[in-house]
Amino acid sequence: MKEFDPNFNHTVFFWLKNPDSQADRDAFVKSLSKFLDNSGYAKTKFIGTPPKASRDVVDGSFTFSLMVSFESAEAQQAYQDEAPHKLFIEESEHLWEKVIVYDSVGI
């Protein structure tokens, strides 16, 4: 993981169609890792899974989360358009049933 850049944060939550399928999980992580390793724009590169929630306010319904930071909103847009990102979507979109994105800028 590289140092967190507070300028622009991109957080993505994925719900896989078959979250109990180890083959689907492995394929998703392999494709996502390949994408992040080849991104020319992503700084922080964090892939996570939900912990066992100990509080009611914690949403652990997702299968995987992704946190990526960028030096600017323009860099994040370039990331959206780069070939590794498009390949990741092509390889993996059949695995997920839902995706939610939260973008934020530092204050």
Short mmCIF file of N, CA, C and O in Angstrom, two decimals:
data_model
loop_
_atom_site.label_atom_id
_atom_site.label_comp_id
_atom_site.label_asym_id
_atom_site.label_seq_id
_atom_site.Cartn_x
_atom_site.Cartn_y
_atom_site.Cartn_z
N MET A 1 0.85 -1.17 0.00
CA MET A 1 0.00 0.00 0.00
C MET A 1 0.90 1.23 0.00
O MET A 1 1.88 1.28 0.71
N LYS A 2 0.54 2.20 -0.77
CA LYS A 2 1.26 3.46 -0.80
C LYS A 2 0.64 4.43 0.20
O LYS A 2 -0.45 4.20 0.70
N GLU A 3 1.32 5.52 0.47
CA GLU A 3 0.83 6.50 1.41
C GLU A 3 -0.52 7.06 0.97
O GLU A 3 -0.74 7.35 -0.20
N PHE A 4 -1.41 7.23 1.94
CA PHE A 4 -2.74 7.76 1.67
C PHE A 4 -2.64 9.21 1.20
O PHE A 4 -1.95 10.02 1.81
N ASP A 5 -3.31 9.54 0.12
CA ASP A 5 -3.36 10.91 -0.37
C ASP A 5 -4.73 11.47 0.00
O ASP A 5 -5.76 10.97 -0.47
N PRO A 6 -4.81 12.51 0.83
CA PRO A 6 -6.09 13.02 1.31
C PRO A 6 -6.86 13.89 0.32
O PRO A 6 -7.94 14.37 0.64
N ASN A 7 -6.34 14.10 -0.87
CA ASN A 7 -7.01 14.99 -1.81
C ASN A 7 -8.31 14.42 -2.37
O ASN A 7 -9.29 15.13 -2.52
N PHE A 8 -8.31 13.12 -2.70
CA PHE A 8 -9.51 12.52 -3.30
C PHE A 8 -9.54 11.05 -2.92
O PHE A 8 -8.58 10.32 -3.16
N ASN A 9 -10.63 10.62 -2.32
CA ASN A 9 -10.79 9.23 -1.90
C ASN A 9 -11.95 8.58 -2.66
O ASN A 9 -13.02 9.17 -2.78
N HIS A 10 -11.70 7.39 -3.15
CA HIS A 10 -12.67 6.62 -3.93
C HIS A 10 -12.89 5.31 -3.18
O HIS A 10 -11.97 4.50 -3.04
N THR A 11 -14.09 5.13 -2.64
CA THR A 11 -14.42 3.92 -1.87
C THR A 11 -15.52 3.18 -2.61
O THR A 11 -16.55 3.77 -2.95
N VAL A 12 -15.29 1.90 -2.84
CA VAL A 12 -16.22 1.09 -3.61
C VAL A 12 -16.58 -0.16 -2.80
O VAL A 12 -15.69 -0.81 -2.24
N PHE A 13 -17.86 -0.49 -2.76
CA PHE A 13 -18.32 -1.71 -2.11
C PHE A 13 -18.93 -2.61 -3.17
O PHE A 13 -19.72 -2.16 -4.00
N PHE A 14 -18.54 -3.88 -3.12
CA PHE A 14 -19.00 -4.89 -4.08
C PHE A 14 -19.77 -5.98 -3.35
O PHE A 14 -19.32 -6.48 -2.31
N TRP A 15 -20.89 -6.36 -3.91
CA TRP A 15 -21.66 -7.51 -3.45
C TRP A 15 -21.60 -8.55 -4.57
O TRP A 15 -22.14 -8.31 -5.66
N LEU A 16 -20.93 -9.66 -4.32
CA LEU A 16 -20.84 -10.70 -5.34
C LEU A 16 -22.15 -11.47 -5.43
O LEU A 16 -22.87 -11.62 -4.43
N LYS A 17 -22.44 -11.98 -6.62
CA LYS A 17 -23.64 -12.79 -6.82
C LYS A 17 -23.58 -14.07 -6.01
O LYS A 17 -24.59 -14.54 -5.49
N ASN A 18 -22.38 -14.65 -5.94
CA ASN A 18 -22.17 -15.91 -5.22
C ASN A 18 -21.06 -15.72 -4.19
O ASN A 18 -19.95 -16.24 -4.36
N PRO A 19 -21.34 -14.99 -3.11
CA PRO A 19 -20.28 -14.66 -2.15
C PRO A 19 -19.67 -15.86 -1.45
O PRO A 19 -18.55 -15.77 -0.93
N ASP A 20 -20.37 -17.00 -1.44
CA ASP A 20 -19.83 -18.19 -0.80
C ASP A 20 -18.97 -19.03 -1.74
O ASP A 20 -18.38 -20.02 -1.31
N SER A 21 -18.89 -18.64 -2.99
CA SER A 21 -18.08 -19.37 -3.97
C SER A 21 -16.63 -18.92 -3.86
O SER A 21 -16.30 -17.77 -4.19
N GLN A 22 -15.75 -19.81 -3.41
CA GLN A 22 -14.34 -19.45 -3.30
C GLN A 22 -13.74 -19.17 -4.67
O GLN A 22 -12.89 -18.30 -4.82
N ALA A 23 -14.20 -19.89 -5.69
CA ALA A 23 -13.70 -19.65 -7.05
C ALA A 23 -14.04 -18.24 -7.51
O ALA A 23 -13.19 -17.55 -8.10
N ASP A 24 -15.26 -17.78 -7.24
CA ASP A 24 -15.66 -16.42 -7.63
C ASP A 24 -14.86 -15.38 -6.84
O ASP A 24 -14.41 -14.37 -7.40
N ARG A 25 -14.68 -15.61 -5.55
CA ARG A 25 -13.92 -14.69 -4.72
C ARG A 25 -12.48 -14.58 -5.21
O ARG A 25 -11.93 -13.49 -5.33
N ASP A 26 -11.88 -15.73 -5.49
CA ASP A 26 -10.50 -15.76 -5.97
C ASP A 26 -10.36 -15.04 -7.31
O ASP A 26 -9.41 -14.28 -7.52
N ALA A 27 -11.31 -15.28 -8.22
CA ALA A 27 -11.26 -14.63 -9.54
C ALA A 27 -11.40 -13.12 -9.40
O ALA A 27 -10.70 -12.35 -10.08
N PHE A 28 -12.29 -12.68 -8.52
CA PHE A 28 -12.50 -11.25 -8.31
C PHE A 28 -11.24 -10.59 -7.75
O PHE A 28 -10.78 -9.57 -8.28
N VAL A 29 -10.66 -11.17 -6.71
CA VAL A 29 -9.46 -10.60 -6.10
C VAL A 29 -8.29 -10.61 -7.08
O VAL A 29 -7.53 -9.63 -7.15
N LYS A 30 -8.15 -11.67 -7.85
CA LYS A 30 -7.06 -11.73 -8.84
C LYS A 30 -7.20 -10.60 -9.86
O LYS A 30 -6.22 -9.90 -10.16
N SER A 31 -8.39 -10.41 -10.39
CA SER A 31 -8.62 -9.37 -11.39
C SER A 31 -8.44 -7.98 -10.78
O SER A 31 -7.81 -7.10 -11.39
N LEU A 32 -8.98 -7.76 -9.59
CA LEU A 32 -8.87 -6.46 -8.94
C LEU A 32 -7.41 -6.15 -8.61
O LEU A 32 -6.94 -5.02 -8.83
N SER A 33 -6.68 -7.12 -8.11
CA SER A 33 -5.26 -6.91 -7.77
C SER A 33 -4.44 -6.60 -9.01
O SER A 33 -3.58 -5.70 -8.99
N LYS A 34 -4.73 -7.31 -10.10
CA LYS A 34 -4.02 -7.05 -11.37
C LYS A 34 -4.28 -5.63 -11.83
O LYS A 34 -3.36 -4.91 -12.24
N PHE A 35 -5.53 -5.21 -11.75
CA PHE A 35 -5.90 -3.85 -12.12
C PHE A 35 -5.13 -2.82 -11.28
O PHE A 35 -4.50 -1.91 -11.81
N LEU A 36 -5.16 -2.98 -9.97
CA LEU A 36 -4.50 -2.00 -9.10
C LEU A 36 -2.99 -1.98 -9.31
O LEU A 36 -2.37 -0.93 -9.26
N ASP A 37 -2.41 -3.14 -9.56
CA ASP A 37 -0.96 -3.21 -9.81
C ASP A 37 -0.58 -2.48 -11.10
O ASP A 37 0.56 -2.04 -11.24
N ASN A 38 -1.52 -2.34 -12.03
CA ASN A 38 -1.24 -1.72 -13.32
C ASN A 38 -1.82 -0.32 -13.47
O ASN A 38 -1.65 0.30 -14.52
N SER A 39 -2.49 0.18 -12.44
CA SER A 39 -3.06 1.52 -12.52
C SER A 39 -1.94 2.55 -12.43
O SER A 39 -1.07 2.48 -11.55
N GLY A 40 -1.99 3.53 -13.30
CA GLY A 40 -1.02 4.60 -13.27
C GLY A 40 -1.43 5.77 -12.39
O GLY A 40 -0.68 6.74 -12.26
N TYR A 41 -2.60 5.69 -11.76
CA TYR A 41 -3.13 6.83 -11.02
C TYR A 41 -3.42 6.55 -9.55
O TYR A 41 -3.35 7.45 -8.72
N ALA A 42 -3.78 5.32 -9.22
CA ALA A 42 -4.16 4.98 -7.85
C ALA A 42 -2.96 5.07 -6.92
O ALA A 42 -1.89 4.57 -7.24
N LYS A 43 -3.14 5.71 -5.79
CA LYS A 43 -2.08 5.79 -4.78
C LYS A 43 -2.35 4.72 -3.72
O LYS A 43 -1.85 3.62 -3.82
N THR A 44 -3.14 5.03 -2.71
CA THR A 44 -3.51 4.03 -1.73
C THR A 44 -4.31 2.95 -2.44
O THR A 44 -5.18 3.26 -3.26
N LYS A 45 -4.02 1.69 -2.13
CA LYS A 45 -4.71 0.58 -2.79
C LYS A 45 -5.06 -0.44 -1.71
O LYS A 45 -4.25 -1.27 -1.34
N PHE A 46 -6.28 -0.36 -1.22
CA PHE A 46 -6.72 -1.23 -0.12
C PHE A 46 -7.92 -2.06 -0.56
O PHE A 46 -8.93 -1.51 -0.97
N ILE A 47 -7.80 -3.38 -0.45
CA ILE A 47 -8.91 -4.30 -0.70
C ILE A 47 -9.26 -4.91 0.65
O ILE A 47 -8.37 -5.39 1.37
N GLY A 48 -10.54 -4.89 1.00
CA GLY A 48 -10.95 -5.42 2.30
C GLY A 48 -12.19 -6.28 2.22
O GLY A 48 -12.87 -6.33 1.19
N THR A 49 -12.46 -6.94 3.32
CA THR A 49 -13.69 -7.72 3.51
C THR A 49 -14.31 -7.25 4.83
O THR A 49 -13.60 -6.71 5.68
N PRO A 50 -15.59 -7.46 5.01
CA PRO A 50 -16.22 -6.97 6.24
C PRO A 50 -15.77 -7.78 7.46
O PRO A 50 -15.68 -9.01 7.39
N PRO A 51 -15.46 -7.08 8.54
CA PRO A 51 -15.14 -7.79 9.79
C PRO A 51 -16.43 -8.26 10.44
O PRO A 51 -17.52 -7.87 10.04
N LYS A 52 -16.30 -9.08 11.43
CA LYS A 52 -17.47 -9.46 12.21
C LYS A 52 -17.90 -8.22 12.99
O LYS A 52 -17.15 -7.72 13.81
N ALA A 53 -19.08 -7.71 12.67
CA ALA A 53 -19.55 -6.46 13.26
C ALA A 53 -19.91 -6.65 14.73
O ALA A 53 -20.57 -7.63 15.09
N SER A 54 -19.50 -5.69 15.53
CA SER A 54 -19.82 -5.74 16.95
C SER A 54 -20.80 -4.65 17.36
O SER A 54 -21.17 -4.56 18.51
N ARG A 55 -21.19 -3.83 16.35
CA ARG A 55 -22.13 -2.74 16.63
C ARG A 55 -23.20 -2.71 15.56
O ARG A 55 -22.94 -3.05 14.41
N ASP A 56 -24.37 -2.24 15.91
CA ASP A 56 -25.49 -2.18 14.98
C ASP A 56 -25.26 -1.22 13.82
O ASP A 56 -25.87 -1.38 12.77
N VAL A 57 -24.42 -0.22 13.97
CA VAL A 57 -24.22 0.79 12.94
C VAL A 57 -23.25 0.32 11.84
O VAL A 57 -23.07 1.01 10.85
N VAL A 58 -22.64 -0.85 12.01
CA VAL A 58 -21.68 -1.36 11.04
C VAL A 58 -22.41 -2.20 10.00
O VAL A 58 -23.09 -3.16 10.33
N ASP A 59 -22.25 -1.82 8.73
CA ASP A 59 -22.86 -2.56 7.62
C ASP A 59 -21.84 -3.56 7.09
O ASP A 59 -20.84 -3.19 6.49
N GLY A 60 -22.07 -4.82 7.35
CA GLY A 60 -21.16 -5.86 6.89
C GLY A 60 -21.77 -6.70 5.79
O GLY A 60 -21.38 -7.84 5.58
N SER A 61 -22.70 -6.12 5.05
CA SER A 61 -23.42 -6.89 4.03
C SER A 61 -22.64 -7.05 2.72
O SER A 61 -22.98 -7.91 1.91
N PHE A 62 -21.60 -6.26 2.51
CA PHE A 62 -20.84 -6.32 1.27
C PHE A 62 -19.88 -7.51 1.28
O PHE A 62 -19.59 -8.09 2.33
N THR A 63 -19.38 -7.87 0.10
CA THR A 63 -18.41 -8.96 -0.01
C THR A 63 -16.99 -8.44 0.02
O THR A 63 -16.13 -8.99 0.70
N PHE A 64 -16.72 -7.36 -0.73
CA PHE A 64 -15.40 -6.74 -0.78
C PHE A 64 -15.54 -5.23 -0.78
O PHE A 64 -16.52 -4.69 -1.29
N SER A 65 -14.53 -4.56 -0.23
CA SER A 65 -14.44 -3.11 -0.34
C SER A 65 -13.11 -2.76 -0.99
O SER A 65 -12.14 -3.53 -0.93
N LEU A 66 -13.10 -1.59 -1.60
CA LEU A 66 -11.90 -1.07 -2.22
C LEU A 66 -11.78 0.40 -1.82
O LEU A 66 -12.75 1.14 -1.93
N MET A 67 -10.60 0.77 -1.35
CA MET A 67 -10.32 2.18 -1.07
C MET A 67 -9.09 2.56 -1.88
O MET A 67 -8.06 1.89 -1.80
N VAL A 68 -9.24 3.62 -2.66
CA VAL A 68 -8.15 4.11 -3.50
C VAL A 68 -8.10 5.62 -3.32
O VAL A 68 -9.13 6.28 -3.31
N SER A 69 -6.90 6.17 -3.17
CA SER A 69 -6.77 7.62 -3.08
C SER A 69 -6.04 8.14 -4.31
O SER A 69 -5.28 7.41 -4.96
N PHE A 70 -6.30 9.41 -4.61
CA PHE A 70 -5.74 10.07 -5.79
C PHE A 70 -5.26 11.45 -5.43
O PHE A 70 -5.76 12.07 -4.49
N GLU A 71 -4.36 11.98 -6.23
CA GLU A 71 -3.85 13.33 -6.00
C GLU A 71 -4.85 14.41 -6.39
O GLU A 71 -4.74 15.55 -5.97
N SER A 72 -5.87 14.02 -7.20
CA SER A 72 -6.86 15.01 -7.64
C SER A 72 -8.07 14.31 -8.23
O SER A 72 -8.01 13.11 -8.56
N ALA A 73 -9.15 15.06 -8.39
CA ALA A 73 -10.34 14.54 -9.06
C ALA A 73 -10.02 14.20 -10.52
O ALA A 73 -10.55 13.24 -11.07
N GLU A 74 -9.12 14.96 -11.12
CA GLU A 74 -8.72 14.70 -12.51
C GLU A 74 -7.98 13.36 -12.62
O GLU A 74 -8.20 12.61 -13.57
N ALA A 75 -7.15 13.05 -11.64
CA ALA A 75 -6.44 11.77 -11.64
C ALA A 75 -7.43 10.62 -11.47
O ALA A 75 -7.30 9.57 -12.09
N GLN A 76 -8.45 10.84 -10.64
CA GLN A 76 -9.48 9.80 -10.46
C GLN A 76 -10.24 9.58 -11.75
O GLN A 76 -10.55 8.45 -12.11
N GLN A 77 -10.53 10.63 -12.48
CA GLN A 77 -11.23 10.47 -13.76
C GLN A 77 -10.35 9.73 -14.76
O GLN A 77 -10.83 8.87 -15.50
N ALA A 78 -9.07 10.03 -14.78
CA ALA A 78 -8.15 9.33 -15.68
C ALA A 78 -8.09 7.84 -15.33
O ALA A 78 -8.03 6.99 -16.21
N TYR A 79 -8.15 7.53 -14.05
CA TYR A 79 -8.19 6.14 -13.56
C TYR A 79 -9.43 5.43 -14.10
O TYR A 79 -9.36 4.28 -14.51
N GLN A 80 -10.56 6.12 -14.10
CA GLN A 80 -11.80 5.53 -14.62
C GLN A 80 -11.67 5.15 -16.09
O GLN A 80 -12.25 4.17 -16.54
N ASP A 81 -10.89 5.93 -16.82
CA ASP A 81 -10.78 5.74 -18.27
C ASP A 81 -9.59 4.90 -18.70
O ASP A 81 -9.47 4.57 -19.88
N GLU A 82 -8.70 4.54 -17.76
CA GLU A 82 -7.50 3.80 -18.17
C GLU A 82 -7.82 2.35 -18.50
O GLU A 82 -8.79 1.76 -17.99
N ALA A 83 -7.02 1.77 -19.37
CA ALA A 83 -7.24 0.40 -19.86
C ALA A 83 -7.31 -0.64 -18.75
O ALA A 83 -8.18 -1.53 -18.80
N PRO A 84 -6.45 -0.61 -17.71
CA PRO A 84 -6.56 -1.63 -16.66
C PRO A 84 -7.90 -1.61 -15.93
O PRO A 84 -8.43 -2.66 -15.57
N HIS A 85 -8.49 -0.42 -15.75
CA HIS A 85 -9.79 -0.33 -15.10
C HIS A 85 -10.88 -0.94 -15.98
O HIS A 85 -11.73 -1.70 -15.51
N LYS A 86 -10.84 -0.63 -17.25
CA LYS A 86 -11.84 -1.17 -18.18
C LYS A 86 -11.72 -2.69 -18.29
O LYS A 86 -12.72 -3.40 -18.37
N LEU A 87 -10.49 -3.21 -18.25
CA LEU A 87 -10.28 -4.66 -18.30
C LEU A 87 -10.82 -5.31 -17.03
O LEU A 87 -11.46 -6.36 -17.11
N PHE A 88 -10.60 -4.70 -15.88
CA PHE A 88 -11.15 -5.23 -14.63
C PHE A 88 -12.67 -5.35 -14.71
O PHE A 88 -13.24 -6.39 -14.35
N ILE A 89 -13.33 -4.32 -15.18
CA ILE A 89 -14.79 -4.37 -15.30
C ILE A 89 -15.21 -5.48 -16.25
O ILE A 89 -16.11 -6.27 -15.95
N GLU A 90 -14.54 -5.58 -17.39
CA GLU A 90 -14.86 -6.62 -18.37
C GLU A 90 -14.69 -8.01 -17.77
O GLU A 90 -15.51 -8.90 -17.98
N GLU A 91 -13.62 -8.22 -17.01
CA GLU A 91 -13.33 -9.53 -16.43
C GLU A 91 -14.24 -9.89 -15.26
O GLU A 91 -14.50 -11.07 -15.02
N SER A 92 -14.70 -8.88 -14.52
CA SER A 92 -15.34 -9.17 -13.23
C SER A 92 -16.79 -8.78 -13.07
O SER A 92 -17.44 -9.22 -12.12
N GLU A 93 -17.35 -7.98 -13.97
CA GLU A 93 -18.71 -7.50 -13.74
C GLU A 93 -19.74 -8.62 -13.68
O GLU A 93 -20.77 -8.48 -13.02
N HIS A 94 -19.45 -9.75 -14.29
CA HIS A 94 -20.38 -10.88 -14.22
C HIS A 94 -20.41 -11.50 -12.82
O HIS A 94 -21.34 -12.24 -12.48
N LEU A 95 -19.43 -11.17 -11.98
CA LEU A 95 -19.35 -11.74 -10.63
C LEU A 95 -20.16 -10.96 -9.60
O LEU A 95 -20.55 -11.51 -8.58
N TRP A 96 -20.42 -9.66 -9.87
CA TRP A 96 -21.11 -8.88 -8.85
C TRP A 96 -22.56 -8.63 -9.22
O TRP A 96 -22.95 -8.58 -10.37
N GLU A 97 -23.37 -8.44 -8.15
CA GLU A 97 -24.77 -8.10 -8.35
C GLU A 97 -25.04 -6.65 -7.98
O GLU A 97 -26.05 -6.08 -8.39
N LYS A 98 -24.12 -6.04 -7.22
CA LYS A 98 -24.34 -4.66 -6.78
C LYS A 98 -22.98 -4.01 -6.51
O LYS A 98 -22.07 -4.66 -5.99
N VAL A 99 -22.88 -2.74 -6.87
CA VAL A 99 -21.70 -1.93 -6.59
C VAL A 99 -22.17 -0.56 -6.12
O VAL A 99 -23.06 0.02 -6.73
N ILE A 100 -21.58 -0.07 -5.04
CA ILE A 100 -21.86 1.28 -4.57
C ILE A 100 -20.53 2.00 -4.43
O ILE A 100 -19.58 1.46 -3.87
N VAL A 101 -20.48 3.24 -4.94
CA VAL A 101 -19.27 4.04 -4.90
C VAL A 101 -19.52 5.28 -4.05
O VAL A 101 -20.56 5.95 -4.19
N TYR A 102 -18.56 5.60 -3.18
CA TYR A 102 -18.56 6.84 -2.42
C TYR A 102 -17.26 7.55 -2.72
O TYR A 102 -16.18 7.03 -2.44
N ASP A 103 -17.35 8.73 -3.32
CA ASP A 103 -16.18 9.55 -3.58
C ASP A 103 -16.22 10.74 -2.62
O ASP A 103 -17.29 11.26 -2.30
N SER A 104 -15.04 11.14 -2.18
CA SER A 104 -14.98 12.32 -1.31
C SER A 104 -13.67 13.06 -1.52
O SER A 104 -12.67 12.48 -1.91
N VAL A 105 -13.74 14.37 -1.28
CA VAL A 105 -12.56 15.22 -1.36
C VAL A 105 -12.21 15.66 0.05
O VAL A 105 -13.07 15.84 0.89
N GLY A 106 -10.90 15.85 0.28
CA GLY A 106 -10.43 16.26 1.59
C GLY A 106 -10.84 17.68 1.92
O GLY A 106 -11.02 18.51 1.03
N ILE A 107 -11.01 17.95 3.19
CA ILE A 107 -11.35 19.31 3.64
C ILE A 107 -10.18 19.93 4.38
O ILE A 107 -9.26 19.26 4.78
#
